[in-house]
């Protein structure tokens, strides 16, 4: 594997570009909403394994931000465009 990496430079795939573009559409909403979700999940510490909470936090924070952005941010941006 080390020899393979020396001969070929790692290049991010199209999946990374798609993910970055999709996330950029709700990044500000994620910034605004993540603390509330993390505060709620913090109350579950000790009752649920920390690794499960980490995965849940990543998924729930992104899902909440995406849904809120669809209601507000994305629709508003579409209306502003000429």
mmCIF file of N, CA, C and O in Angstrom:
data_model
loop_
_atom_site.group_PDB
_atom_site.id
_atom_site.type_symbol
_atom_site.label_atom_id
_atom_site.label_comp_id
_atom_site.label_asym_id
_atom_site.label_seq_id
_atom_site.Cartn_x
_atom_site.Cartn_y
_atom_site.Cartn_z
ATOM 1 N N UNK A 1 0.816 -1.184 0.000
ATOM 2 C CA UNK A 1 0.000 0.000 0.000
ATOM 3 C C UNK A 1 0.864 1.253 0.000
ATOM 4 O O UNK A 1 0.496 2.244 -0.619
ATOM 5 N N UNK A 2 1.989 1.228 0.683
ATOM 6 C CA UNK A 2 2.886 2.389 0.678
ATOM 7 C C UNK A 2 3.465 2.593 -0.719
ATOM 8 O O UNK A 2 3.545 3.725 -1.205
ATOM 9 N N UNK A 3 3.813 1.512 -1.387
ATOM 10 C CA UNK A 3 4.343 1.630 -2.746
ATOM 11 C C UNK A 3 3.283 2.176 -3.696
ATOM 12 O O UNK A 3 3.575 2.996 -4.568
ATOM 13 N N UNK A 4 2.051 1.753 -3.511
ATOM 14 C CA UNK A 4 0.969 2.237 -4.352
ATOM 15 C C UNK A 4 0.784 3.741 -4.186
ATOM 16 O O UNK A 4 0.613 4.466 -5.154
ATOM 17 N N UNK A 5 0.858 4.214 -2.956
ATOM 18 C CA UNK A 5 0.649 5.630 -2.690
ATOM 19 C C UNK A 5 1.795 6.481 -3.225
ATOM 20 O O UNK A 5 1.599 7.639 -3.553
ATOM 21 N N UNK A 6 2.988 5.927 -3.325
ATOM 22 C CA UNK A 6 4.120 6.678 -3.853
ATOM 23 C C UNK A 6 3.971 6.914 -5.355
ATOM 24 O O UNK A 6 4.421 7.914 -5.868
ATOM 25 N N UNK A 7 3.330 6.011 -6.036
ATOM 26 C CA UNK A 7 3.211 6.120 -7.484
ATOM 27 C C UNK A 7 1.945 6.849 -7.934
ATOM 28 O O UNK A 7 1.854 7.277 -9.065
ATOM 29 N N UNK A 8 1.019 6.978 -7.066
ATOM 30 C CA UNK A 8 -0.240 7.614 -7.444
ATOM 31 C C UNK A 8 -0.647 8.605 -6.359
ATOM 32 O O UNK A 8 -0.747 8.251 -5.198
ATOM 33 N N UNK A 9 -0.876 9.816 -6.771
ATOM 34 C CA UNK A 9 -1.319 10.825 -5.816
ATOM 35 C C UNK A 9 -2.792 10.600 -5.504
ATOM 36 O O UNK A 9 -3.587 10.311 -6.386
ATOM 37 N N UNK A 10 -3.147 10.766 -4.244
ATOM 38 C CA UNK A 10 -4.536 10.612 -3.846
ATOM 39 C C UNK A 10 -5.313 11.817 -4.331
ATOM 40 O O UNK A 10 -4.936 12.960 -4.123
ATOM 41 N N UNK A 11 -6.425 11.551 -4.987
ATOM 42 C CA UNK A 11 -7.287 12.620 -5.474
ATOM 43 C C UNK A 11 -8.697 12.356 -4.970
ATOM 44 O O UNK A 11 -9.197 11.243 -5.082
ATOM 45 N N UNK A 12 -9.307 13.391 -4.435
ATOM 46 C CA UNK A 12 -10.669 13.179 -3.942
ATOM 47 C C UNK A 12 -11.596 12.846 -5.097
ATOM 48 O O UNK A 12 -11.464 13.384 -6.187
ATOM 49 N N UNK A 13 -12.507 11.958 -4.843
ATOM 50 C CA UNK A 13 -13.436 11.527 -5.878
ATOM 51 C C UNK A 13 -14.593 12.484 -6.045
ATOM 52 O O UNK A 13 -14.727 13.493 -5.334
ATOM 53 N N UNK A 14 -15.426 12.155 -6.974
ATOM 54 C CA UNK A 14 -16.606 12.973 -7.238
ATOM 55 C C UNK A 14 -17.541 12.981 -6.029
ATOM 56 O O UNK A 14 -18.242 13.963 -5.794
ATOM 57 N N UNK A 15 -17.528 11.918 -5.247
ATOM 58 C CA UNK A 15 -18.384 11.846 -4.063
ATOM 59 C C UNK A 15 -18.039 12.945 -3.082
ATOM 60 O O UNK A 15 -18.917 13.500 -2.427
ATOM 61 N N UNK A 16 -16.755 13.292 -2.971
ATOM 62 C CA UNK A 16 -16.338 14.336 -2.049
ATOM 63 C C UNK A 16 -16.831 15.701 -2.527
ATOM 64 O O UNK A 16 -17.312 16.512 -1.740
ATOM 65 N N UNK A 17 -16.748 15.940 -3.814
ATOM 66 C CA UNK A 17 -17.233 17.201 -4.376
ATOM 67 C C UNK A 17 -18.739 17.327 -4.193
ATOM 68 O O UNK A 17 -19.241 18.396 -3.821
ATOM 69 N N UNK A 18 -19.472 16.238 -4.427
ATOM 70 C CA UNK A 18 -20.925 16.262 -4.232
ATOM 71 C C UNK A 18 -21.285 16.491 -2.769
ATOM 72 O O UNK A 18 -22.199 17.253 -2.449
ATOM 73 N N UNK A 19 -20.550 15.838 -1.881
ATOM 74 C CA UNK A 19 -20.813 15.998 -0.444
ATOM 75 C C UNK A 19 -20.545 17.424 0.008
ATOM 76 O O UNK A 19 -21.328 17.997 0.769
ATOM 77 N N UNK A 20 -19.458 17.997 -0.458
ATOM 78 C CA UNK A 20 -19.120 19.375 -0.078
ATOM 79 C C UNK A 20 -20.164 20.354 -0.599
ATOM 80 O O UNK A 20 -20.577 21.275 0.111
ATOM 81 N N UNK A 21 -20.613 20.145 -1.814
ATOM 82 C CA UNK A 21 -21.620 21.025 -2.399
ATOM 83 C C UNK A 21 -22.947 20.904 -1.655
ATOM 84 O O UNK A 21 -23.609 21.908 -1.370
ATOM 85 N N UNK A 22 -23.340 19.691 -1.329
ATOM 86 C CA UNK A 22 -24.599 19.478 -0.612
ATOM 87 C C UNK A 22 -24.540 20.074 0.791
ATOM 88 O O UNK A 22 -25.491 20.718 1.244
ATOM 89 N N UNK A 23 -23.437 19.890 1.476
ATOM 90 C CA UNK A 23 -23.280 20.407 2.829
ATOM 91 C C UNK A 23 -23.227 21.929 2.840
ATOM 92 O O UNK A 23 -23.736 22.562 3.766
ATOM 93 N N UNK A 24 -22.650 22.517 1.824
ATOM 94 C CA UNK A 24 -22.560 23.973 1.747
ATOM 95 C C UNK A 24 -23.940 24.614 1.704
ATOM 96 O O UNK A 24 -24.122 25.741 2.169
ATOM 97 N N UNK A 25 -24.922 23.898 1.193
ATOM 98 C CA UNK A 25 -26.270 24.432 1.094
ATOM 99 C C UNK A 25 -26.945 24.641 2.435
ATOM 100 O O UNK A 25 -27.901 25.403 2.541
ATOM 101 N N UNK A 26 -26.468 23.972 3.480
ATOM 102 C CA UNK A 26 -27.090 24.146 4.795
ATOM 103 C C UNK A 26 -26.063 24.369 5.902
ATOM 104 O O UNK A 26 -26.362 24.235 7.081
ATOM 105 N N UNK A 27 -24.867 24.779 5.544
ATOM 106 C CA UNK A 27 -23.807 24.927 6.541
ATOM 107 C C UNK A 27 -24.106 26.006 7.580
ATOM 108 O O UNK A 27 -23.820 25.827 8.764
ATOM 109 N N UNK A 28 -24.686 27.127 7.158
ATOM 110 C CA UNK A 28 -24.998 28.176 8.132
ATOM 111 C C UNK A 28 -26.096 27.710 9.084
ATOM 112 O O UNK A 28 -26.033 27.962 10.287
ATOM 113 N N UNK A 29 -27.073 27.002 8.553
ATOM 114 C CA UNK A 29 -28.130 26.463 9.404
ATOM 115 C C UNK A 29 -27.561 25.436 10.372
ATOM 116 O O UNK A 29 -27.972 25.381 11.537
ATOM 117 N N UNK A 30 -26.606 24.644 9.920
ATOM 118 C CA UNK A 30 -25.932 23.684 10.807
ATOM 119 C C UNK A 30 -25.229 24.420 11.941
ATOM 120 O O UNK A 30 -25.311 24.022 13.105
ATOM 121 N N UNK A 31 -24.572 25.511 11.604
ATOM 122 C CA UNK A 31 -23.897 26.334 12.613
ATOM 123 C C UNK A 31 -24.898 26.842 13.652
ATOM 124 O O UNK A 31 -24.611 26.866 14.846
ATOM 125 N N UNK A 32 -26.082 27.244 13.202
ATOM 126 C CA UNK A 32 -27.080 27.801 14.109
ATOM 127 C C UNK A 32 -27.798 26.746 14.945
ATOM 128 O O UNK A 32 -28.228 27.035 16.065
ATOM 129 N N UNK A 33 -27.953 25.538 14.444
ATOM 130 C CA UNK A 33 -28.786 24.541 15.124
ATOM 131 C C UNK A 33 -28.015 23.469 15.891
ATOM 132 O O UNK A 33 -28.603 22.797 16.749
ATOM 133 N N UNK A 34 -26.746 23.295 15.622
ATOM 134 C CA UNK A 34 -26.049 22.134 16.195
ATOM 135 C C UNK A 34 -25.977 22.170 17.715
ATOM 136 O O UNK A 34 -26.054 21.139 18.368
ATOM 137 N N UNK A 35 -25.837 23.347 18.301
ATOM 138 C CA UNK A 35 -25.667 23.425 19.755
ATOM 139 C C UNK A 35 -26.902 22.907 20.485
ATOM 140 O O UNK A 35 -26.787 22.212 21.500
ATOM 141 N N UNK A 36 -28.072 23.216 19.973
ATOM 142 C CA UNK A 36 -29.310 22.748 20.593
ATOM 143 C C UNK A 36 -29.392 21.225 20.569
ATOM 144 O O UNK A 36 -29.726 20.594 21.580
ATOM 145 N N UNK A 37 -29.064 20.640 19.440
ATOM 146 C CA UNK A 37 -29.090 19.174 19.322
ATOM 147 C C UNK A 37 -28.062 18.548 20.267
ATOM 148 O O UNK A 37 -28.360 17.573 20.971
ATOM 149 N N UNK A 38 -26.864 19.110 20.302
ATOM 150 C CA UNK A 38 -25.833 18.555 21.175
ATOM 151 C C UNK A 38 -26.199 18.688 22.647
ATOM 152 O O UNK A 38 -25.873 17.806 23.451
ATOM 153 N N UNK A 39 -26.881 19.750 23.007
ATOM 154 C CA UNK A 39 -27.318 19.934 24.392
ATOM 155 C C UNK A 39 -28.312 18.849 24.789
ATOM 156 O O UNK A 39 -28.232 18.291 25.893
ATOM 157 N N UNK A 40 -29.234 18.529 23.909
ATOM 158 C CA UNK A 40 -30.206 17.473 24.185
ATOM 159 C C UNK A 40 -29.491 16.122 24.292
ATOM 160 O O UNK A 40 -29.743 15.339 25.218
ATOM 161 N N UNK A 41 -28.588 15.836 23.360
ATOM 162 C CA UNK A 41 -27.877 14.555 23.382
ATOM 163 C C UNK A 41 -26.936 14.442 24.591
ATOM 164 O O UNK A 41 -26.668 13.337 25.067
ATOM 165 N N UNK A 42 -26.449 15.554 25.080
ATOM 166 C CA UNK A 42 -25.562 15.547 26.245
ATOM 167 C C UNK A 42 -26.257 14.914 27.458
ATOM 168 O O UNK A 42 -25.615 14.262 28.278
ATOM 169 N N UNK A 43 -27.557 15.102 27.535
ATOM 170 C CA UNK A 43 -28.323 14.540 28.652
ATOM 171 C C UNK A 43 -28.349 13.010 28.629
ATOM 172 O O UNK A 43 -28.659 12.380 29.637
ATOM 173 N N UNK A 44 -28.026 12.416 27.499
ATOM 174 C CA UNK A 44 -28.028 10.956 27.386
ATOM 175 C C UNK A 44 -26.691 10.321 27.761
ATOM 176 O O UNK A 44 -26.568 9.098 27.748
ATOM 177 N N UNK A 45 -25.698 11.152 28.085
ATOM 178 C CA UNK A 45 -24.390 10.589 28.469
ATOM 179 C C UNK A 45 -24.546 9.673 29.666
ATOM 180 O O UNK A 45 -25.293 9.957 30.596
ATOM 181 N N UNK A 46 -23.852 8.567 29.622
ATOM 182 C CA UNK A 46 -23.929 7.584 30.698
ATOM 183 C C UNK A 46 -25.023 6.554 30.479
ATOM 184 O O UNK A 46 -24.958 5.464 31.021
ATOM 185 N N UNK A 47 -26.043 6.906 29.713
ATOM 186 C CA UNK A 47 -27.128 5.972 29.418
ATOM 187 C C UNK A 47 -26.895 5.253 28.094
ATOM 188 O O UNK A 47 -27.405 4.166 27.878
ATOM 189 N N UNK A 48 -26.155 5.914 27.208
ATOM 190 C CA UNK A 48 -25.877 5.387 25.875
ATOM 191 C C UNK A 48 -24.371 5.440 25.659
ATOM 192 O O UNK A 48 -23.699 6.365 26.124
ATOM 193 N N UNK A 49 -23.832 4.455 24.952
ATOM 194 C CA UNK A 49 -22.409 4.415 24.658
ATOM 195 C C UNK A 49 -21.974 5.698 23.932
ATOM 196 O O UNK A 49 -22.696 6.208 23.072
ATOM 197 N N UNK A 50 -20.807 6.211 24.286
ATOM 198 C CA UNK A 50 -20.323 7.467 23.707
ATOM 199 C C UNK A 50 -20.155 7.396 22.194
ATOM 200 O O UNK A 50 -20.378 8.380 21.496
ATOM 201 N N UNK A 51 -19.760 6.239 21.680
ATOM 202 C CA UNK A 51 -19.614 6.107 20.223
ATOM 203 C C UNK A 51 -20.951 6.211 19.519
ATOM 204 O O UNK A 51 -21.065 6.801 18.445
ATOM 205 N N UNK A 52 -21.979 5.669 20.138
ATOM 206 C CA UNK A 52 -23.328 5.773 19.580
ATOM 207 C C UNK A 52 -23.779 7.231 19.608
ATOM 208 O O UNK A 52 -24.373 7.727 18.639
ATOM 209 N N UNK A 53 -23.481 7.925 20.694
ATOM 210 C CA UNK A 53 -23.843 9.341 20.784
ATOM 211 C C UNK A 53 -23.115 10.171 19.736
ATOM 212 O O UNK A 53 -23.695 11.100 19.163
ATOM 213 N N UNK A 54 -21.877 9.849 19.468
ATOM 214 C CA UNK A 54 -21.107 10.578 18.460
ATOM 215 C C UNK A 54 -21.743 10.420 17.081
ATOM 216 O O UNK A 54 -21.977 11.402 16.376
ATOM 217 N N UNK A 55 -22.045 9.193 16.719
ATOM 218 C CA UNK A 55 -22.675 8.944 15.418
ATOM 219 C C UNK A 55 -24.054 9.599 15.368
ATOM 220 O O UNK A 55 -24.415 10.233 14.375
ATOM 221 N N UNK A 56 -24.806 9.464 16.457
ATOM 222 C CA UNK A 56 -26.131 10.085 16.513
ATOM 223 C C UNK A 56 -26.024 11.595 16.387
ATOM 224 O O UNK A 56 -26.823 12.226 15.691
ATOM 225 N N UNK A 57 -25.048 12.189 17.044
ATOM 226 C CA UNK A 57 -24.864 13.640 16.968
ATOM 227 C C UNK A 57 -24.564 14.084 15.542
ATOM 228 O O UNK A 57 -25.149 15.059 15.053
ATOM 229 N N UNK A 58 -23.684 13.372 14.873
ATOM 230 C CA UNK A 58 -23.365 13.724 13.485
ATOM 231 C C UNK A 58 -24.593 13.627 12.585
ATOM 232 O O UNK A 58 -24.880 14.528 11.798
ATOM 233 N N UNK A 59 -25.313 12.542 12.717
ATOM 234 C CA UNK A 59 -26.485 12.328 11.864
ATOM 235 C C UNK A 59 -27.626 13.294 12.191
ATOM 236 O O UNK A 59 -28.197 13.918 11.296
ATOM 237 N N UNK A 60 -27.941 13.417 13.467
ATOM 238 C CA UNK A 60 -29.075 14.252 13.862
ATOM 239 C C UNK A 60 -28.792 15.725 13.600
ATOM 240 O O UNK A 60 -29.670 16.452 13.107
ATOM 241 N N UNK A 61 -27.594 16.194 13.912
ATOM 242 C CA UNK A 61 -27.256 17.604 13.651
ATOM 243 C C UNK A 61 -27.398 17.929 12.171
ATOM 244 O O UNK A 61 -27.974 18.961 11.799
ATOM 245 N N UNK A 62 -26.889 17.064 11.326
ATOM 246 C CA UNK A 62 -26.980 17.310 9.883
ATOM 247 C C UNK A 62 -28.413 17.194 9.383
ATOM 248 O O UNK A 62 -28.846 17.989 8.548
ATOM 249 N N UNK A 63 -29.162 16.233 9.882
ATOM 250 C CA UNK A 63 -30.546 16.069 9.455
ATOM 251 C C UNK A 63 -31.394 17.272 9.855
ATOM 252 O O UNK A 63 -32.147 17.807 9.041
ATOM 253 N N UNK A 64 -31.277 17.711 11.102
ATOM 254 C CA UNK A 64 -32.039 18.868 11.574
ATOM 255 C C UNK A 64 -31.679 20.101 10.749
ATOM 256 O O UNK A 64 -32.550 20.838 10.287
ATOM 257 N N UNK A 65 -30.388 20.322 10.540
ATOM 258 C CA UNK A 65 -29.959 21.491 9.773
ATOM 259 C C UNK A 65 -30.460 21.421 8.335
ATOM 260 O O UNK A 65 -30.915 22.431 7.778
ATOM 261 N N UNK A 66 -30.405 20.259 7.736
ATOM 262 C CA UNK A 66 -30.878 20.105 6.361
ATOM 263 C C UNK A 66 -32.368 20.417 6.262
ATOM 264 O O UNK A 66 -32.807 21.142 5.371
ATOM 265 N N UNK A 67 -33.148 19.866 7.188
ATOM 266 C CA UNK A 67 -34.596 20.079 7.151
ATOM 267 C C UNK A 67 -34.953 21.543 7.401
ATOM 268 O O UNK A 67 -35.811 22.105 6.711
ATOM 269 N N UNK A 68 -34.313 22.165 8.359
ATOM 270 C CA UNK A 68 -34.572 23.579 8.636
ATOM 271 C C UNK A 68 -34.168 24.429 7.434
ATOM 272 O O UNK A 68 -34.871 25.359 7.051
ATOM 273 N N UNK A 69 -33.044 24.102 6.820
ATOM 274 C CA UNK A 69 -32.583 24.852 5.650
ATOM 275 C C UNK A 69 -33.554 24.711 4.494
ATOM 276 O O UNK A 69 -33.790 25.668 3.750
ATOM 277 N N UNK A 70 -34.148 23.535 4.325
ATOM 278 C CA UNK A 70 -35.109 23.343 3.247
ATOM 279 C C UNK A 70 -36.338 24.229 3.441
ATOM 280 O O UNK A 70 -36.894 24.739 2.479
ATOM 281 N N UNK A 71 -36.732 24.413 4.662
ATOM 282 C CA UNK A 71 -37.892 25.238 4.952
ATOM 283 C C UNK A 71 -37.580 26.723 4.743
ATOM 284 O O UNK A 71 -38.401 27.462 4.213
ATOM 285 N N UNK A 72 -36.396 27.144 5.129
ATOM 286 C CA UNK A 72 -36.092 28.566 5.079
ATOM 287 C C UNK A 72 -35.023 28.970 4.093
ATOM 288 O O UNK A 72 -35.300 29.628 3.087
ATOM 289 N N UNK A 73 -33.833 28.558 4.353
ATOM 290 C CA UNK A 73 -32.667 29.051 3.616
ATOM 291 C C UNK A 73 -32.715 28.756 2.119
ATOM 292 O O UNK A 73 -32.512 29.639 1.294
ATOM 293 N N UNK A 74 -33.004 27.545 1.745
ATOM 294 C CA UNK A 74 -32.971 27.153 0.334
ATOM 295 C C UNK A 74 -34.124 27.801 -0.440
ATOM 296 O O UNK A 74 -33.924 28.331 -1.531
ATOM 297 N N UNK A 75 -35.298 27.789 0.130
ATOM 298 C CA UNK A 75 -36.441 28.412 -0.551
ATOM 299 C C UNK A 75 -36.228 29.908 -0.728
ATOM 300 O O UNK A 75 -36.559 30.481 -1.758
ATOM 301 N N UNK A 76 -35.691 30.561 0.283
ATOM 302 C CA UNK A 76 -35.431 31.998 0.192
ATOM 303 C C UNK A 76 -34.383 32.287 -0.874
ATOM 304 O O UNK A 76 -34.515 33.235 -1.645
ATOM 305 N N UNK A 77 -33.342 31.479 -0.936
ATOM 306 C CA UNK A 77 -32.284 31.676 -1.935
ATOM 307 C C UNK A 77 -32.832 31.524 -3.356
ATOM 308 O O UNK A 77 -32.430 32.247 -4.256
ATOM 309 N N UNK A 78 -33.750 30.599 -3.560
ATOM 310 C CA UNK A 78 -34.335 30.403 -4.884
ATOM 311 C C UNK A 78 -35.174 31.625 -5.301
ATOM 312 O O UNK A 78 -35.211 32.000 -6.469
ATOM 313 N N UNK A 79 -35.842 32.246 -4.348
ATOM 314 C CA UNK A 79 -36.658 33.421 -4.643
ATOM 315 C C UNK A 79 -35.803 34.644 -4.964
ATOM 316 O O UNK A 79 -36.232 35.512 -5.707
ATOM 317 N N UNK A 80 -34.628 34.732 -4.390
ATOM 318 C CA UNK A 80 -33.746 35.886 -4.633
ATOM 319 C C UNK A 80 -33.127 35.853 -5.997
ATOM 320 O O UNK A 80 -32.792 36.889 -6.545
ATOM 321 N N UNK A 81 -32.903 34.682 -6.553
ATOM 322 C CA UNK A 81 -32.232 34.583 -7.844
ATOM 323 C C UNK A 81 -33.112 35.150 -8.944
ATOM 324 O O UNK A 81 -34.300 34.862 -9.011
ATOM 325 N N UNK A 82 -32.506 35.984 -9.825
ATOM 326 C CA UNK A 82 -33.289 36.583 -10.913
ATOM 327 C C UNK A 82 -33.685 35.582 -11.979
ATOM 328 O O UNK A 82 -33.197 34.577 -12.177
#
